[in-house]
Short mmCIF file of C-alpha atoms in Angstrom, two decimals:
data_model
loop_
_atom_site.label_atom_id
_atom_site.label_comp_id
_atom_site.label_asym_id
_atom_site.label_seq_id
_atom_site.Cartn_x
_atom_site.Cartn_y
_atom_site.Cartn_z
CA ASN A 275 -78.89 38.81 -71.40
CA LYS A 276 -81.58 39.28 -73.90
CA MET A 277 -83.77 40.10 -70.70
CA GLY A 278 -80.92 42.48 -70.02
CA ASP A 279 -80.88 43.19 -73.74
CA LEU A 280 -84.60 44.67 -73.51
CA MET A 281 -84.28 46.80 -70.61
CA GLY A 282 -81.62 48.67 -71.94
CA SER A 283 -82.74 49.11 -75.32
CA GLN A 284 -86.13 50.77 -73.77
CA GLY A 285 -83.68 52.51 -71.82
CA GLU A 286 -84.01 51.12 -68.36
CA GLY A 287 -80.05 50.37 -67.53
CA GLU A 288 -81.31 49.94 -63.78
CA GLU A 289 -83.27 47.10 -64.47
CA ALA A 290 -81.45 46.66 -67.40
CA ARG A 291 -78.21 45.52 -64.95
CA GLN A 292 -80.02 43.95 -62.75
CA PHE A 293 -80.35 41.42 -65.67
CA TYR A 294 -77.21 41.41 -66.55
CA GLN A 295 -76.06 40.93 -62.71
CA LYS A 296 -77.95 37.64 -62.78
CA SER A 297 -76.53 36.36 -66.35
CA LEU A 298 -72.69 37.06 -64.65
CA ASP A 299 -72.96 35.36 -61.70
CA ILE A 300 -75.07 32.56 -63.30
CA ALA A 301 -71.26 32.25 -65.81
CA GLU A 302 -69.39 32.40 -62.98
CA ARG A 303 -70.78 30.18 -61.21
CA LEU A 304 -70.79 27.25 -64.37
CA VAL A 305 -66.87 28.96 -64.51
CA ARG A 306 -66.42 28.16 -61.08
CA GLN A 307 -67.80 24.62 -61.39
CA GLU A 308 -65.48 23.67 -64.79
CA PRO A 309 -63.16 25.89 -65.04
CA GLU A 310 -61.89 24.35 -68.50
CA ARG A 311 -64.98 24.57 -70.62
CA ALA A 312 -64.43 26.76 -72.89
CA ASP A 313 -68.89 27.90 -73.84
CA TYR A 314 -68.67 28.68 -70.75
CA LEU A 315 -65.94 30.82 -70.02
CA ARG A 316 -67.15 32.37 -73.80
CA ASP A 317 -70.29 33.04 -72.23
CA LEU A 318 -69.17 34.60 -68.99
CA SER A 319 -66.97 37.63 -71.06
CA VAL A 320 -69.90 38.00 -73.34
CA SER A 321 -71.73 38.81 -69.99
CA CYS A 322 -68.67 40.89 -68.78
CA ASN A 323 -68.67 42.72 -72.24
CA LYS A 324 -72.45 43.91 -71.93
CA MET A 325 -71.99 44.83 -68.41
CA GLY A 326 -68.97 47.06 -69.51
CA ASP A 327 -71.58 48.54 -72.61
CA LEU A 328 -74.44 49.05 -70.19
CA LEU A 329 -72.23 50.67 -68.02
CA GLY A 330 -69.93 52.28 -70.13
CA SER A 331 -73.67 53.70 -71.84
CA LEU A 332 -74.19 55.04 -68.32
CA GLY A 333 -71.07 57.08 -67.77
CA GLU A 334 -69.39 54.29 -65.54
CA ALA A 335 -66.16 54.50 -67.60
CA GLU A 336 -63.99 52.91 -64.98
CA GLU A 337 -66.40 50.16 -64.13
CA ALA A 338 -66.60 49.52 -67.41
CA ARG A 339 -62.94 49.27 -68.35
CA GLN A 340 -63.11 46.89 -65.47
CA PHE A 341 -65.70 44.66 -67.46
CA TYR A 342 -63.85 45.28 -70.64
CA GLN A 343 -60.84 43.78 -68.83
CA LYS A 344 -62.02 40.81 -67.59
CA SER A 345 -63.71 39.74 -71.14
CA LEU A 346 -59.93 40.99 -72.68
CA GLU A 347 -58.25 38.21 -70.44
CA ILE A 348 -60.64 35.04 -70.72
CA ARG A 349 -60.69 36.05 -74.72
CA GLU A 350 -57.06 35.80 -74.63
CA ARG A 351 -57.06 32.40 -72.28
CA LEU A 352 -59.24 30.68 -75.08
CA VAL A 353 -56.94 31.99 -77.78
CA ARG A 354 -54.21 30.19 -76.24
CA GLN A 355 -56.46 27.03 -75.77
CA GLU A 356 -58.09 26.58 -78.89
CA PRO A 357 -55.99 28.73 -81.35
CA GLU A 358 -58.01 27.52 -84.33
CA ARG A 359 -61.18 28.71 -83.38
CA ALA A 360 -61.89 31.06 -85.95
CA GLY A 361 -64.79 32.64 -82.94
CA TYR A 362 -62.46 33.17 -80.72
CA GLN A 363 -60.22 35.12 -81.98
CA THR A 364 -62.84 37.52 -83.73
CA ASP A 365 -64.77 37.40 -80.09
CA LEU A 366 -60.57 38.46 -78.85
CA VAL A 367 -60.91 41.16 -82.18
CA VAL A 368 -64.19 42.90 -80.30
CA SER A 369 -62.55 42.78 -76.85
CA LEU A 370 -59.27 44.44 -78.10
CA PHE A 371 -60.95 46.95 -79.93
CA ARG A 372 -63.29 48.17 -76.64
CA ALA A 373 -60.03 48.80 -75.12
CA GLY A 374 -58.86 50.79 -78.23
CA THR A 375 -55.24 51.93 -77.44
CA ARG A 376 -54.00 52.12 -80.68
CA GLU A 377 -51.80 48.95 -79.84
CA SER A 378 -54.62 47.06 -79.49
CA LEU A 379 -56.27 48.07 -82.46
CA GLU A 380 -53.16 47.39 -84.11
CA ARG A 381 -53.28 43.91 -82.53
CA ALA A 382 -56.71 43.73 -83.98
CA LEU A 383 -56.18 44.56 -86.66
CA GLY A 384 -53.37 42.06 -87.00
CA ILE A 385 -55.63 39.37 -86.33
CA LEU A 386 -58.13 40.35 -88.96
CA ARG A 387 -55.67 40.22 -91.38
CA ARG A 388 -54.42 37.37 -91.27
CA LEU A 389 -58.18 35.34 -90.73
CA GLU A 390 -58.84 37.08 -93.77
CA ALA A 391 -56.39 35.99 -95.37
CA GLU A 392 -56.92 32.32 -94.54
CA GLY A 393 -60.93 32.78 -95.61
CA LYS A 394 -61.69 32.10 -91.67
CA LEU A 395 -64.00 35.57 -91.77
CA SER A 396 -67.60 36.65 -92.63
CA ALA A 397 -68.23 39.33 -95.19
CA ARG A 398 -69.78 41.52 -92.33
CA GLN A 399 -66.30 40.13 -90.29
CA SER A 400 -63.82 41.58 -92.75
CA GLY A 401 -65.21 45.28 -93.44
CA TRP A 402 -63.44 45.00 -89.37
CA ILE A 403 -60.45 45.93 -91.22
CA GLU A 404 -61.50 49.02 -93.10
CA ALA A 405 -62.96 50.49 -89.82
CA LEU A 406 -60.35 49.48 -88.30
CA GLU A 407 -58.02 50.70 -90.98
CA GLN A 408 -59.84 54.36 -90.58
CA ARG A 409 -60.21 54.66 -86.79
CA LEU A 410 -55.93 54.11 -86.86
CA ALA A 411 -55.69 56.20 -89.59
#
């Protein structure tokens, strides 16, 4: 993923895609071997988002949406498995934001407001609330 990030930041989209694909392949293999490992699932969701971001930047919106959807499904699973982990919930917020529908944004906002009330958000993450409110307005 780091090499994909580097190549992407240098405008080398195809090279970035190759590195992200390698990362996805590794993450998928690990999840197949140990499907209940939350850390492997989270890594796979991150790889899916990175590939989605890259494909979106390359104008491949439908392919990007498919990767975002896969990441969203994984993150919803992680929250169901460990609902007390605020990190999984904020990961879910990121995926809901990428989904971009009014319903998903409202759901993300609800999660953030609850986490803030519980004192589980960083200052940066608290700023996401205003950003989502503005986007919904």
